[in-house]
PDB file of C-alpha atoms and ligand atoms in Angstrom:
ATOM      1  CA  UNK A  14      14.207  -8.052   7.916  1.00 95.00           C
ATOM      2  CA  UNK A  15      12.654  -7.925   4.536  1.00 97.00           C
ATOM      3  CA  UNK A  16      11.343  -4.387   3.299  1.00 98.00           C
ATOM      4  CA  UNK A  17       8.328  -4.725   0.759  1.00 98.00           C
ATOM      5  CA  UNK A  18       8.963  -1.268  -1.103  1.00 98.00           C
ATOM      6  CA  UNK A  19       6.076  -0.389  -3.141  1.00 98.00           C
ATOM      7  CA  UNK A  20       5.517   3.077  -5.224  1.00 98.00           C
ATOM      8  CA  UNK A  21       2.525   3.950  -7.487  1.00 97.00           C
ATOM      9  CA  UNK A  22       3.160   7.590  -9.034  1.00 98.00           C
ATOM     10  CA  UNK A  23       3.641   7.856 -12.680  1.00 98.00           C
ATOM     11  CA  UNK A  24       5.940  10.774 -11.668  1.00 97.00           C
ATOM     12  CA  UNK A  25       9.474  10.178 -10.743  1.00 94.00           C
ATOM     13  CA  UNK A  26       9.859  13.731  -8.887  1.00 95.00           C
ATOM     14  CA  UNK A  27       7.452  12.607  -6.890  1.00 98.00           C
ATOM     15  CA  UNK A  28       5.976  13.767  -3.229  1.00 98.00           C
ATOM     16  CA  UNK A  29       4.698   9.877  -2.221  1.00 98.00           C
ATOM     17  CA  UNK A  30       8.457   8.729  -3.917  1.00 98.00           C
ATOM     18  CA  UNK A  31      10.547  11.127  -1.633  1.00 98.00           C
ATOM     19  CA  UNK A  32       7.739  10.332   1.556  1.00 98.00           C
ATOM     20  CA  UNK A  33       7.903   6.187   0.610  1.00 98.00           C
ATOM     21  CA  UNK A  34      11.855   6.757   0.109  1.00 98.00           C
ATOM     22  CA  UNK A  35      12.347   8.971   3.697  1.00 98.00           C
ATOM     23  CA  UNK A  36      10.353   5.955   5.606  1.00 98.00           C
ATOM     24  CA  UNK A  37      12.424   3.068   3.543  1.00 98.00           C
ATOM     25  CA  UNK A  38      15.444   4.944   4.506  1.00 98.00           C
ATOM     26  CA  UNK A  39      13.867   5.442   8.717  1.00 97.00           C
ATOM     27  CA  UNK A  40      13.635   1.900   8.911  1.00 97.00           C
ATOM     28  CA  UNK A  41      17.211   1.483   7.374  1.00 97.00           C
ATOM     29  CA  UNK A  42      18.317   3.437  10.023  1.00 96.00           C
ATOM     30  CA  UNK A  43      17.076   0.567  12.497  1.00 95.00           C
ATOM     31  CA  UNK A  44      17.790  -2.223  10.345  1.00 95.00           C
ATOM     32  CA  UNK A  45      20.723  -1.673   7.747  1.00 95.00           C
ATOM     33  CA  UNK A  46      20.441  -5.143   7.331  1.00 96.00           C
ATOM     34  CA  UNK A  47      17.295  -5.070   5.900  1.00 97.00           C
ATOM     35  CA  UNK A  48      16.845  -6.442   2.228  1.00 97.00           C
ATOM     36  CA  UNK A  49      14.207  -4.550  -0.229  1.00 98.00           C
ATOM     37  CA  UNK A  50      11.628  -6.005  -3.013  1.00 98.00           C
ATOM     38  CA  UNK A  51      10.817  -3.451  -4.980  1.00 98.00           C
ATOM     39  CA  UNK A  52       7.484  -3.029  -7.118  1.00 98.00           C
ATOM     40  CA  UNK A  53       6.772   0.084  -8.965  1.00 98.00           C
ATOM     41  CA  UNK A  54       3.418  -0.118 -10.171  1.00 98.00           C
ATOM     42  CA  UNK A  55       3.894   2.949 -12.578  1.00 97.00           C
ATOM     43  CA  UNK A  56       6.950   1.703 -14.173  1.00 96.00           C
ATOM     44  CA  UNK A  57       5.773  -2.205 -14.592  1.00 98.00           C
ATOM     45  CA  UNK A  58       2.323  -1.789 -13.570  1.00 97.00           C
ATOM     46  CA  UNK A  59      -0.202  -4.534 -13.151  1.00 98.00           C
ATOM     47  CA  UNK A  60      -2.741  -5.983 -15.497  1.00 97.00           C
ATOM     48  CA  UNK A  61      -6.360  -5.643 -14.205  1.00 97.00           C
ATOM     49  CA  UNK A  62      -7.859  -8.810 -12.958  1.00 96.00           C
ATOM     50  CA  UNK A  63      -7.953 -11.422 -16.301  1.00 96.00           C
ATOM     51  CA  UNK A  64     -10.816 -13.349 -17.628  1.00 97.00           C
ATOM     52  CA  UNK A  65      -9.003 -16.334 -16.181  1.00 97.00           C
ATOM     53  CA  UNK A  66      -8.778 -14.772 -12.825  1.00 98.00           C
ATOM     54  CA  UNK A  67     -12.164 -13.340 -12.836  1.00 97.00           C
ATOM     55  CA  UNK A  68     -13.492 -16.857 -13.400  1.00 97.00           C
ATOM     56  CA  UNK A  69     -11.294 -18.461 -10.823  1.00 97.00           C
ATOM     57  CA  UNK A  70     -12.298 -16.070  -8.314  1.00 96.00           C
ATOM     58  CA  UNK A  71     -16.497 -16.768  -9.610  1.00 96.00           C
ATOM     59  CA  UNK A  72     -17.326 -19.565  -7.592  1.00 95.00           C
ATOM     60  CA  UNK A  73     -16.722 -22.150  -5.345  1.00 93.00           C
ATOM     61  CA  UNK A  74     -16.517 -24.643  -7.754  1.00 95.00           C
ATOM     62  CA  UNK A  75     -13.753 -22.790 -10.148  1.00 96.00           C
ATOM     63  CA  UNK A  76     -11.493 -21.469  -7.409  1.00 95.00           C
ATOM     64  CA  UNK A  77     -11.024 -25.391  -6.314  1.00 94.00           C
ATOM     65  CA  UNK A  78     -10.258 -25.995  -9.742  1.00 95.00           C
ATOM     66  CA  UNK A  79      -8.960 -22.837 -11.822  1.00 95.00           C
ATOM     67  CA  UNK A  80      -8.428 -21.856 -15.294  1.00 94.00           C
ATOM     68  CA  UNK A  81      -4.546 -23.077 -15.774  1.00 95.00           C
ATOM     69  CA  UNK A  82      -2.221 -20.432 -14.428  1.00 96.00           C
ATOM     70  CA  UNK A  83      -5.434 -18.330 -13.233  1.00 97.00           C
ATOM     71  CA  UNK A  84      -3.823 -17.769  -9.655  1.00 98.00           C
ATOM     72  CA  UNK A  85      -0.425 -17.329 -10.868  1.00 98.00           C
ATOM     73  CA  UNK A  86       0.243 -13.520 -10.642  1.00 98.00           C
ATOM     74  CA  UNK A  87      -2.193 -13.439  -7.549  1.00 98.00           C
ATOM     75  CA  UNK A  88       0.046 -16.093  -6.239  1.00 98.00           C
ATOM     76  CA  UNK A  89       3.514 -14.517  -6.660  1.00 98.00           C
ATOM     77  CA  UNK A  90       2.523 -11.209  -5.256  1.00 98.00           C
ATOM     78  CA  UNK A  91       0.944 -12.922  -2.142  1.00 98.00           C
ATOM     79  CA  UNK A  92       4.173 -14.872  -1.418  1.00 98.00           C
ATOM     80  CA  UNK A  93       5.559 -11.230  -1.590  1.00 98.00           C
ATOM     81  CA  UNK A  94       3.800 -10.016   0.967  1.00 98.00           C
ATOM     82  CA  UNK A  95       4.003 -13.234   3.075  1.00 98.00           C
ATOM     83  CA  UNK A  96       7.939 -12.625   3.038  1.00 98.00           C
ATOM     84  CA  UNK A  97       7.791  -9.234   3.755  1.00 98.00           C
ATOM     85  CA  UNK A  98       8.491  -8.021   7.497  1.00 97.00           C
ATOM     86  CA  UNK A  99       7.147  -4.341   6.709  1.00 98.00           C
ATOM     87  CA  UNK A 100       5.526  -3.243   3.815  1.00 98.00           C
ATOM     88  CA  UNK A 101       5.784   0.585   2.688  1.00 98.00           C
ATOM     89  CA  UNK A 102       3.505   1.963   0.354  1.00 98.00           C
ATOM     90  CA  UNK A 103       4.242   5.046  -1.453  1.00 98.00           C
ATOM     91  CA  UNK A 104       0.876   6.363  -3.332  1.00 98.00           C
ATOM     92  CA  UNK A 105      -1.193   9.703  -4.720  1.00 98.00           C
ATOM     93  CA  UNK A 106      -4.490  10.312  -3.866  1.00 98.00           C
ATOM     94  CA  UNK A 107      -6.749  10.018  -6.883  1.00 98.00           C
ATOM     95  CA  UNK A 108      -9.801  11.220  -7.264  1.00 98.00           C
ATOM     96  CA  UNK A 109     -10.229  10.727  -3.209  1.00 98.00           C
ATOM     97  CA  UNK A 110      -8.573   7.258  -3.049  1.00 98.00           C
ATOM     98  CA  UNK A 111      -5.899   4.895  -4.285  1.00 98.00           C
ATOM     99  CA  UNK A 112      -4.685   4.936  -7.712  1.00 98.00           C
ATOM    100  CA  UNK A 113      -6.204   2.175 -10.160  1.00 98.00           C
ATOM    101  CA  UNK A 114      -2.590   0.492 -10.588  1.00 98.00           C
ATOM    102  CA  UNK A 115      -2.445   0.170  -6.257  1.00 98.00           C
ATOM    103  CA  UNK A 116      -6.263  -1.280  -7.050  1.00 98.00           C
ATOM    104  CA  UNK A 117      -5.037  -3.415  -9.571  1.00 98.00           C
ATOM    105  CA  UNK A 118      -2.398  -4.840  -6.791  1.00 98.00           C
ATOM    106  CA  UNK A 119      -5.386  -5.177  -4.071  1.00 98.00           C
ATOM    107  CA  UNK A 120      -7.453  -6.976  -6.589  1.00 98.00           C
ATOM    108  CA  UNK A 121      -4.789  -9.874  -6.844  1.00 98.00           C
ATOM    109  CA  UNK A 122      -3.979  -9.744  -3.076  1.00 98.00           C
ATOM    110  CA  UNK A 123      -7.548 -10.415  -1.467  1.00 98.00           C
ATOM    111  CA  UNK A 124      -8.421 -13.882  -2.669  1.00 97.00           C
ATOM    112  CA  UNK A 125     -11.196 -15.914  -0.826  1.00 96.00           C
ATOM    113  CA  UNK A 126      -9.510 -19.012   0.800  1.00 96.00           C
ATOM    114  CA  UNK A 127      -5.772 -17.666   0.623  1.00 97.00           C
ATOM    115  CA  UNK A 128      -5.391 -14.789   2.499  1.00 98.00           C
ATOM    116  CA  UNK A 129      -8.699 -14.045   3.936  1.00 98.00           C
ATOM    117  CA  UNK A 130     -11.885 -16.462   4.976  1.00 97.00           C
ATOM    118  CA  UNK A 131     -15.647 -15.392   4.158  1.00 94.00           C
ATOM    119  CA  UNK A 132     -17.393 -15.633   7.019  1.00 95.00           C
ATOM    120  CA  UNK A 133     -21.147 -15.191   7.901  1.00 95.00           C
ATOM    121  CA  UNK A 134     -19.349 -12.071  10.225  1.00 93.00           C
ATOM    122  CA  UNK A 135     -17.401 -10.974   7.852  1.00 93.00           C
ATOM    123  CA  UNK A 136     -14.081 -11.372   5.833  1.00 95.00           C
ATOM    124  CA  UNK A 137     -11.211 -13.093   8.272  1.00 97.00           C
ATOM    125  CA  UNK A 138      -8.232 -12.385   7.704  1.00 98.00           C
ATOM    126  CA  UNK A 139      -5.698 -15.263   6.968  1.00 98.00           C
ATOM    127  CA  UNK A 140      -2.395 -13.823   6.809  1.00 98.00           C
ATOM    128  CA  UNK A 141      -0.580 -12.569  10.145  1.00 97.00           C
ATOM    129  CA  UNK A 142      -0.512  -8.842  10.604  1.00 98.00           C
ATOM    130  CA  UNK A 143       2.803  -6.952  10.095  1.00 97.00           C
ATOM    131  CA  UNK A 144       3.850  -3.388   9.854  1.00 98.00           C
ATOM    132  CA  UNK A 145       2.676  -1.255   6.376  1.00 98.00           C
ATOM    133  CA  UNK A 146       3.595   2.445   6.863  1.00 98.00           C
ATOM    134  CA  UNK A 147       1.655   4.822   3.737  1.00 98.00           C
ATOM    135  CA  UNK A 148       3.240   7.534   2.308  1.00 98.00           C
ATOM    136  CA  UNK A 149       0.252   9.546   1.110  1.00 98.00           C
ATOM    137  CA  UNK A 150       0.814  12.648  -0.841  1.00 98.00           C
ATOM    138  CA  UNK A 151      -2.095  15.058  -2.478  1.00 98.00           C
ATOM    139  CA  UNK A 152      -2.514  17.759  -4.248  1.00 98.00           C
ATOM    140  CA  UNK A 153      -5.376  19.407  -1.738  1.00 98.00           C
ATOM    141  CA  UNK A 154      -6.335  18.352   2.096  1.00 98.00           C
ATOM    142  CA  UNK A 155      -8.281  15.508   3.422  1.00 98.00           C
ATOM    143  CA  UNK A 156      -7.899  15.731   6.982  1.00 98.00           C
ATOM    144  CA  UNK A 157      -8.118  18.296   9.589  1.00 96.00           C
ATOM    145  CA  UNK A 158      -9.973  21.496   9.883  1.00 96.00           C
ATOM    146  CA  UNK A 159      -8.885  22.344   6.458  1.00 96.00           C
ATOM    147  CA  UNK A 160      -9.871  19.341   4.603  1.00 98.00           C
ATOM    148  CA  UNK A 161     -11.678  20.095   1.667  1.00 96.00           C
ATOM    149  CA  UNK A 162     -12.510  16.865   0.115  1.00 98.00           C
ATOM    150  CA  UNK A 163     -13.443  13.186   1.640  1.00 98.00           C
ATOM    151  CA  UNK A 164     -10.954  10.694   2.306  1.00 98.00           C
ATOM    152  CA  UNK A 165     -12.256   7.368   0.861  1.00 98.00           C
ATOM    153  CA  UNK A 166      -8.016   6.542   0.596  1.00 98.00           C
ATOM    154  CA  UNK A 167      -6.992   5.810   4.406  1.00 98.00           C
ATOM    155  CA  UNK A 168     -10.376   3.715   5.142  1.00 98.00           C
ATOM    156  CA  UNK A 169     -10.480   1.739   2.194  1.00 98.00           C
ATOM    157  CA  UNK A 170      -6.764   0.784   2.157  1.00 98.00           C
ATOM    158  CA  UNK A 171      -7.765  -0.224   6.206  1.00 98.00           C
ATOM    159  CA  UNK A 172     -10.466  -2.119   5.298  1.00 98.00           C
ATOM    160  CA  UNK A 173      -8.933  -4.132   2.425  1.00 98.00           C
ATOM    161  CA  UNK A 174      -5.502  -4.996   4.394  1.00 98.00           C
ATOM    162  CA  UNK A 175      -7.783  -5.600   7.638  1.00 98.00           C
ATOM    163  CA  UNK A 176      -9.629  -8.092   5.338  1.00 98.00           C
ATOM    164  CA  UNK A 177      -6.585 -10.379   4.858  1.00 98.00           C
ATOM    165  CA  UNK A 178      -4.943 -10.111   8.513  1.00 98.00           C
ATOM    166  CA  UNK A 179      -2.775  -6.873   7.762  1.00 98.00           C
ATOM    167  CA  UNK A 180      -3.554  -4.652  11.200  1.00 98.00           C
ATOM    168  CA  UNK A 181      -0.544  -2.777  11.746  1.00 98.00           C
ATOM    169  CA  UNK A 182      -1.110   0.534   9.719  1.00 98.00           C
ATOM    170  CA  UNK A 183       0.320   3.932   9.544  1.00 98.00           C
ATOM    171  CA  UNK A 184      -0.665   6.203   7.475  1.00 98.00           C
ATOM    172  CA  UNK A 185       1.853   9.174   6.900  1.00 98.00           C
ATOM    173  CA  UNK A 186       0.788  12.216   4.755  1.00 98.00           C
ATOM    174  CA  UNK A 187       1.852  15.179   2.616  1.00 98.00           C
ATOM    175  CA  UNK A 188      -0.953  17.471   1.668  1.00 98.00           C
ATOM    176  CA  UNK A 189      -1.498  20.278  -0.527  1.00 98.00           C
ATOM    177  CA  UNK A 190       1.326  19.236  -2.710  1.00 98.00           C
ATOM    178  CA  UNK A 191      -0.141  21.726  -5.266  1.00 98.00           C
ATOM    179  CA  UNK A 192       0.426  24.568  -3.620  1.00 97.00           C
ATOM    180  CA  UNK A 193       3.797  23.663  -1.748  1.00 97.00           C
ATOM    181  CA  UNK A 194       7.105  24.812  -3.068  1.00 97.00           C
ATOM    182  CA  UNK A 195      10.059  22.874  -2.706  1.00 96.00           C
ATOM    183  CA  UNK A 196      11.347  23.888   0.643  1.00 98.00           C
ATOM    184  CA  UNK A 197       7.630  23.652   2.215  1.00 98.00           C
ATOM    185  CA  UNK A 198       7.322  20.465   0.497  1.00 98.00           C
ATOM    186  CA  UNK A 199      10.443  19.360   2.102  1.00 98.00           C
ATOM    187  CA  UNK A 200       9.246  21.108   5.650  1.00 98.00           C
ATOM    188  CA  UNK A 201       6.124  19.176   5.013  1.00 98.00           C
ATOM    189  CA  UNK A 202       7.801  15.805   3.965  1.00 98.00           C
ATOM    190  CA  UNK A 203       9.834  16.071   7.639  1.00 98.00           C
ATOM    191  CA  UNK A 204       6.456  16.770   9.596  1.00 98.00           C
ATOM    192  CA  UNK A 205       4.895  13.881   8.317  1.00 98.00           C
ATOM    193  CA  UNK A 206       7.870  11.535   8.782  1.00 98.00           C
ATOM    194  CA  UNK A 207       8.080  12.792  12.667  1.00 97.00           C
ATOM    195  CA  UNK A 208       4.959  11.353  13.159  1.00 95.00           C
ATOM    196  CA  UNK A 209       6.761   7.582  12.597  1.00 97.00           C
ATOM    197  CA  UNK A 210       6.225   5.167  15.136  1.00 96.00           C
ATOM    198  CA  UNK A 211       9.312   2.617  14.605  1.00 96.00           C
ATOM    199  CA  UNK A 212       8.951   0.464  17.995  1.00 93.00           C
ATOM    200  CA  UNK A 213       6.591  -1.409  16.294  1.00 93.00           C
ATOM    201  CA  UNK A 214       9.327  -3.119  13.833  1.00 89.00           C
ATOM    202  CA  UNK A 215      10.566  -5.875  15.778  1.00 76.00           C
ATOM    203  CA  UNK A 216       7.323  -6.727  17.538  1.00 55.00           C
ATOM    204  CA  UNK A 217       4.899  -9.879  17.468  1.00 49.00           C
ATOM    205  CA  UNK A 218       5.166  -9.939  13.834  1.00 46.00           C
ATOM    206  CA  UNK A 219       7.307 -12.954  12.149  1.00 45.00           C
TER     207      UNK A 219
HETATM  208  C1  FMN B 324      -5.836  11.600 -11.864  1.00 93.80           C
HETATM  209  C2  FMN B 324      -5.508  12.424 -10.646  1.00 93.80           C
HETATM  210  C3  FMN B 324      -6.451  12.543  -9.660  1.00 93.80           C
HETATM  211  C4  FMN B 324      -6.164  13.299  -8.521  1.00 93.80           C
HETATM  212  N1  FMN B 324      -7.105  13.372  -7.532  1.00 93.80           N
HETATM  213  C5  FMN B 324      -6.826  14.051  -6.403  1.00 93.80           C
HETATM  214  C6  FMN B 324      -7.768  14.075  -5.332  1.00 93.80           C
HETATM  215  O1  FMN B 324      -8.833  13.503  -5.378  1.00 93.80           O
HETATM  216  N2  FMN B 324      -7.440  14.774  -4.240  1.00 93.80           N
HETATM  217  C7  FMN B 324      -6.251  15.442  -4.118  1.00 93.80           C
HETATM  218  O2  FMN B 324      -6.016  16.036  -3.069  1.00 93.80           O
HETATM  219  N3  FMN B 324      -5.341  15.426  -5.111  1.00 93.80           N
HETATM  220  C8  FMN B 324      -5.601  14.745  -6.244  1.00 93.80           C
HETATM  221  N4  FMN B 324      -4.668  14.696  -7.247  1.00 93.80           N
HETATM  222  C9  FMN B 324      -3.375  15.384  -7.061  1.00 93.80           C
HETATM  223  C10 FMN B 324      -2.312  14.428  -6.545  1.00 93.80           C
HETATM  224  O3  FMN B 324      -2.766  13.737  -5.402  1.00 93.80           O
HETATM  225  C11 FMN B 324      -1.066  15.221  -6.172  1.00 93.80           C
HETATM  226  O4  FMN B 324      -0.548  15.856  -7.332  1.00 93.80           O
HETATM  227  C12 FMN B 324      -0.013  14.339  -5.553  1.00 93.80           C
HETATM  228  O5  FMN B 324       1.068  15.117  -5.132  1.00 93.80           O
HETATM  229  C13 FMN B 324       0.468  13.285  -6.539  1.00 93.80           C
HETATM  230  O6  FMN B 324       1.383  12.428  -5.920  1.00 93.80           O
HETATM  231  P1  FMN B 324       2.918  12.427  -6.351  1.00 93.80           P
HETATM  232  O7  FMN B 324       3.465  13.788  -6.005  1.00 93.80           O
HETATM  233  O8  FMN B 324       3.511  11.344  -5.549  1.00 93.80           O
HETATM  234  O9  FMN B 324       2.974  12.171  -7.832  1.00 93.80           O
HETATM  235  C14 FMN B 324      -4.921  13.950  -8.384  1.00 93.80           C
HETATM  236  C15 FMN B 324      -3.974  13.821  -9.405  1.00 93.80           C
HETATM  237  C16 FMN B 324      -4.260  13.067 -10.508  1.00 93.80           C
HETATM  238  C17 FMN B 324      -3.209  12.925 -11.603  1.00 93.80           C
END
Protein backbone atom coordinates (compact mmCIF):
# COMPACT_ATOMS: atom_id res chain seq x y z
CA UNK A 1 0.00 0.00 0.00
CA UNK A 2 1.22 3.38 -0.97
CA UNK A 3 0.35 6.37 1.50
CA UNK A 4 0.09 9.83 -0.40
CA UNK A 5 1.02 12.10 2.73
CA UNK A 6 0.22 15.58 2.05
CA UNK A 7 0.48 18.71 4.66
CA UNK A 8 -0.24 22.42 3.89
CA UNK A 9 0.43 24.53 7.23
CA UNK A 10 3.21 26.96 7.21
CA UNK A 11 3.44 25.98 10.92
CA UNK A 12 5.38 23.02 12.00
CA UNK A 13 3.57 22.81 15.59
CA UNK A 14 0.79 22.36 13.82
CA UNK A 15 -3.00 21.04 14.70
CA UNK A 16 -3.69 19.60 10.80
CA UNK A 17 0.33 18.18 11.14
CA UNK A 18 -0.34 16.22 14.46
CA UNK A 19 -4.29 15.29 12.97
CA UNK A 20 -2.58 14.30 9.20
CA UNK A 21 0.36 12.56 11.31
CA UNK A 22 -2.26 10.53 13.96
CA UNK A 23 -4.26 9.20 10.66
CA UNK A 24 -0.76 8.37 8.68
CA UNK A 25 0.24 6.62 11.76
CA UNK A 26 -3.85 4.71 12.08
CA UNK A 27 -3.34 3.38 8.82
CA UNK A 28 0.28 2.22 9.76
CA UNK A 29 -1.21 0.41 12.32
CA UNK A 30 -3.12 -1.72 9.53
CA UNK A 31 -0.51 -1.65 7.05
CA UNK A 32 3.17 -1.30 8.45
CA UNK A 33 4.05 -2.14 5.16
CA UNK A 34 2.84 0.76 3.72
CA UNK A 35 5.36 3.13 1.83
CA UNK A 36 4.79 7.16 2.11
CA UNK A 37 5.25 10.12 -0.64
CA UNK A 38 5.46 12.96 1.06
CA UNK A 39 4.52 16.61 -0.24
CA UNK A 40 4.59 19.53 2.02
CA UNK A 41 3.14 22.28 0.27
CA UNK A 42 4.43 24.88 2.92
CA UNK A 43 7.92 23.76 2.89
CA UNK A 44 8.28 23.28 -1.17
CA UNK A 45 5.10 24.73 -2.12
CA UNK A 46 3.69 24.88 -5.60
CA UNK A 47 3.87 27.50 -8.27
CA UNK A 48 0.40 28.83 -9.32
CA UNK A 49 -0.77 27.62 -12.64
CA UNK A 50 2.05 29.09 -15.45
CA UNK A 51 1.42 30.99 -18.56
CA UNK A 52 2.36 27.76 -20.29
CA UNK A 53 -0.14 25.82 -18.36
CA UNK A 54 -2.80 28.35 -18.50
CA UNK A 55 -2.53 28.21 -22.29
CA UNK A 56 -2.42 24.47 -22.48
CA UNK A 57 -5.37 24.16 -20.44
CA UNK A 58 -7.23 27.29 -23.00
CA UNK A 59 -8.55 25.28 -25.60
CA UNK A 60 -9.09 22.34 -27.38
CA UNK A 61 -6.73 23.00 -29.84
CA UNK A 62 -3.60 23.79 -27.32
CA UNK A 63 -4.21 21.00 -24.83
CA UNK A 64 -3.75 18.46 -28.01
CA UNK A 65 -0.73 20.24 -28.67
CA UNK A 66 0.88 22.16 -25.55
CA UNK A 67 3.40 24.71 -24.89
CA UNK A 68 6.69 22.31 -24.41
CA UNK A 69 6.78 20.98 -20.89
CA UNK A 70 3.26 22.80 -20.20
CA UNK A 71 1.79 19.51 -18.56
CA UNK A 72 4.87 18.55 -16.89
CA UNK A 73 4.31 19.43 -13.16
CA UNK A 74 0.49 18.67 -13.72
CA UNK A 75 1.74 15.42 -14.99
CA UNK A 76 4.07 14.28 -12.17
CA UNK A 77 1.67 15.10 -9.44
CA UNK A 78 -1.17 13.15 -11.24
CA UNK A 79 1.01 10.00 -11.54
CA UNK A 80 1.26 10.69 -7.71
CA UNK A 81 -1.98 10.35 -7.03
CA UNK A 82 -2.56 7.50 -9.57
CA UNK A 83 0.05 5.45 -7.37
CA UNK A 84 -1.31 6.30 -4.30
CA UNK A 85 -3.67 3.67 -2.43
CA UNK A 86 -4.90 6.41 0.20
CA UNK A 87 -4.28 9.85 0.14
CA UNK A 88 -4.20 11.95 3.54
CA UNK A 89 -4.49 15.48 3.52
CA UNK A 90 -3.44 17.50 6.37
CA UNK A 91 -4.78 21.32 5.89
CA UNK A 92 -6.01 24.79 7.84
CA UNK A 93 -9.02 26.34 7.11
CA UNK A 94 -8.44 29.72 5.51
CA UNK A 95 -10.57 32.23 5.25
CA UNK A 96 -13.53 29.39 5.15
CA UNK A 97 -11.71 27.00 2.75
CA UNK A 98 -8.47 25.42 1.60
CA UNK A 99 -5.29 27.18 1.71
CA UNK A 100 -4.04 28.79 -1.72
CA UNK A 101 -0.86 26.34 -1.76
CA UNK A 102 -3.66 23.03 -1.44
CA UNK A 103 -5.43 25.29 -4.45
CA UNK A 104 -2.37 25.57 -6.17
CA UNK A 105 -2.12 21.49 -5.99
CA UNK A 106 -5.98 21.17 -7.20
CA UNK A 107 -5.27 23.51 -10.01
CA UNK A 108 -2.60 21.04 -11.52
CA UNK A 109 -4.65 17.91 -10.58
CA UNK A 110 -8.07 18.60 -12.48
CA UNK A 111 -7.06 18.67 -16.12
CA UNK A 112 -9.78 18.21 -18.88
CA UNK A 113 -9.03 14.88 -20.74
CA UNK A 114 -6.63 13.33 -17.98
CA UNK A 115 -8.31 12.84 -15.00
CA UNK A 116 -11.75 14.03 -15.54
CA UNK A 117 -14.11 14.25 -18.92
CA UNK A 118 -16.40 17.45 -19.65
CA UNK A 119 -19.51 16.33 -20.24
CA UNK A 120 -22.81 18.07 -21.31
CA UNK A 121 -23.87 16.52 -17.45
CA UNK A 122 -21.15 17.49 -15.95
CA UNK A 123 -17.38 16.84 -15.17
CA UNK A 124 -16.67 12.76 -15.19
CA UNK A 125 -14.38 11.69 -13.37
CA UNK A 126 -11.47 9.64 -14.98
CA UNK A 127 -9.41 8.36 -12.32
CA UNK A 128 -10.73 5.38 -10.00
CA UNK A 129 -11.84 6.41 -6.57
CA UNK A 130 -9.63 5.55 -3.54
CA UNK A 131 -9.55 6.45 0.07
CA UNK A 132 -8.46 10.43 1.05
CA UNK A 133 -9.00 10.94 4.82
CA UNK A 134 -8.74 15.22 5.74
CA UNK A 135 -7.28 16.33 8.66
CA UNK A 136 -8.98 19.70 9.05
CA UNK A 137 -7.96 21.94 11.83
CA UNK A 138 -9.39 25.73 12.56
CA UNK A 139 -9.08 28.26 14.58
CA UNK A 140 -13.16 28.76 15.17
CA UNK A 141 -16.21 26.18 14.31
CA UNK A 142 -17.82 25.30 11.11
CA UNK A 143 -20.05 22.61 11.92
CA UNK A 144 -22.57 21.84 14.46
CA UNK A 145 -24.78 23.92 16.59
CA UNK A 146 -21.87 26.06 17.38
CA UNK A 147 -20.60 26.83 14.03
CA UNK A 148 -20.01 30.28 13.57
CA UNK A 149 -18.78 30.66 10.12
CA UNK A 150 -19.64 28.73 6.62
CA UNK A 151 -17.81 25.85 5.52
CA UNK A 152 -16.96 26.40 1.80
CA UNK A 153 -13.66 23.79 2.81
CA UNK A 154 -15.40 20.18 3.07
CA UNK A 155 -17.77 20.85 -0.15
CA UNK A 156 -15.37 22.28 -2.34
CA UNK A 157 -12.56 19.77 -1.64
CA UNK A 158 -15.80 17.07 -2.45
CA UNK A 159 -16.61 18.59 -5.40
CA UNK A 160 -13.12 18.99 -6.93
CA UNK A 161 -11.91 15.24 -6.01
CA UNK A 162 -15.57 14.03 -7.10
CA UNK A 163 -14.70 15.82 -10.41
CA UNK A 164 -11.75 13.52 -11.24
CA UNK A 165 -13.18 10.03 -9.84
CA UNK A 166 -11.90 10.52 -6.12
CA UNK A 167 -15.30 9.35 -4.01
CA UNK A 168 -14.02 7.90 -0.99
CA UNK A 169 -13.78 10.93 1.49
CA UNK A 170 -13.44 11.50 5.12
CA UNK A 171 -13.22 14.42 6.48
CA UNK A 172 -11.76 14.47 10.13
CA UNK A 173 -11.71 17.78 12.14
CA UNK A 174 -10.18 19.81 14.98
CA UNK A 175 -11.99 23.00 15.73
CA UNK A 176 -11.50 25.95 17.74
CA UNK A 177 -7.82 25.46 17.72
CA UNK A 178 -7.64 29.09 19.01
CA UNK A 179 -9.03 28.65 22.01
CA UNK A 180 -7.77 24.99 22.86
CA UNK A 181 -4.84 24.43 25.12
CA UNK A 182 -2.61 21.71 24.67
CA UNK A 183 -4.24 18.93 26.55
CA UNK A 184 -7.84 19.90 24.97
CA UNK A 185 -6.15 20.11 21.76
CA UNK A 186 -4.84 16.71 22.29
CA UNK A 187 -8.50 15.53 23.80
CA UNK A 188 -9.78 17.09 20.67
CA UNK A 189 -7.14 15.59 18.22
CA UNK A 190 -8.31 11.86 19.78
CA UNK A 191 -12.15 12.70 19.24
CA UNK A 192 -11.70 13.45 15.82
CA UNK A 193 -9.42 10.48 15.03
CA UNK A 194 -12.23 8.05 16.74
CA UNK A 195 -14.40 8.99 14.20
CA UNK A 196 -11.91 6.91 11.50
CA UNK A 197 -13.47 4.50 9.43
CA UNK A 198 -10.40 2.10 8.37
CA UNK A 199 -12.48 -0.93 6.72
CA UNK A 200 -12.52 0.97 3.82
CA UNK A 201 -8.55 0.48 3.13
CA UNK A 202 -8.40 -2.68 1.42
CA UNK A 203 -11.66 -2.35 -0.48
CA UNK A 204 -12.57 -2.07 -4.35
CA UNK A 205 -9.88 0.35 -4.75
CA UNK A 206 -6.56 -0.83 -6.77
C1 LIG B 1 -4.76 33.35 6.68
C2 LIG B 1 -5.55 32.59 7.71
C3 LIG B 1 -6.91 32.48 7.55
C4 LIG B 1 -7.66 31.78 8.49
N1 LIG B 1 -9.01 31.65 8.29
C5 LIG B 1 -9.74 30.94 9.16
C6 LIG B 1 -11.13 30.73 8.92
O1 LIG B 1 -11.71 31.17 7.95
N2 LIG B 1 -11.81 30.02 9.83
C7 LIG B 1 -11.23 29.49 10.94
O2 LIG B 1 -11.92 28.82 11.71
N3 LIG B 1 -9.91 29.66 11.18
C8 LIG B 1 -9.16 30.37 10.32
N4 LIG B 1 -7.82 30.52 10.54
C9 LIG B 1 -7.21 29.89 11.73
C10 LIG B 1 -6.61 28.53 11.38
O3 LIG B 1 -7.55 27.72 10.72
C11 LIG B 1 -6.18 27.83 12.67
O4 LIG B 1 -5.17 28.60 13.31
C12 LIG B 1 -5.68 26.44 12.40
O5 LIG B 1 -5.40 25.80 13.60
C13 LIG B 1 -4.43 26.47 11.53
O6 LIG B 1 -4.03 25.16 11.22
P1 LIG B 1 -2.67 24.57 11.81
O7 LIG B 1 -2.84 24.51 13.31
O8 LIG B 1 -2.57 23.24 11.19
O9 LIG B 1 -1.56 25.50 11.42
C14 LIG B 1 -7.04 31.20 9.62
C15 LIG B 1 -5.66 31.33 9.77
C16 LIG B 1 -4.93 32.00 8.83
C17 LIG B 1 -3.42 32.12 9.01
Amino acid sequence: MNILHIDCSPRLESHSRRLSAAIVKKLLEVAPDASISRRDFAAAPLPHASSNYATALSSPTTLAAPPKGALNLSEALIQEVEAADVIVIGTPMNNLTVPSVLKAWIDQILRVGRTFKSTPGGKVGMLQDRPVFIGIASGGVFTGERANQPDFLTPYLSAVLDCIGLRTLQFLSVQATAFLDQEQATLARDKALAALDLSVIGGPHP
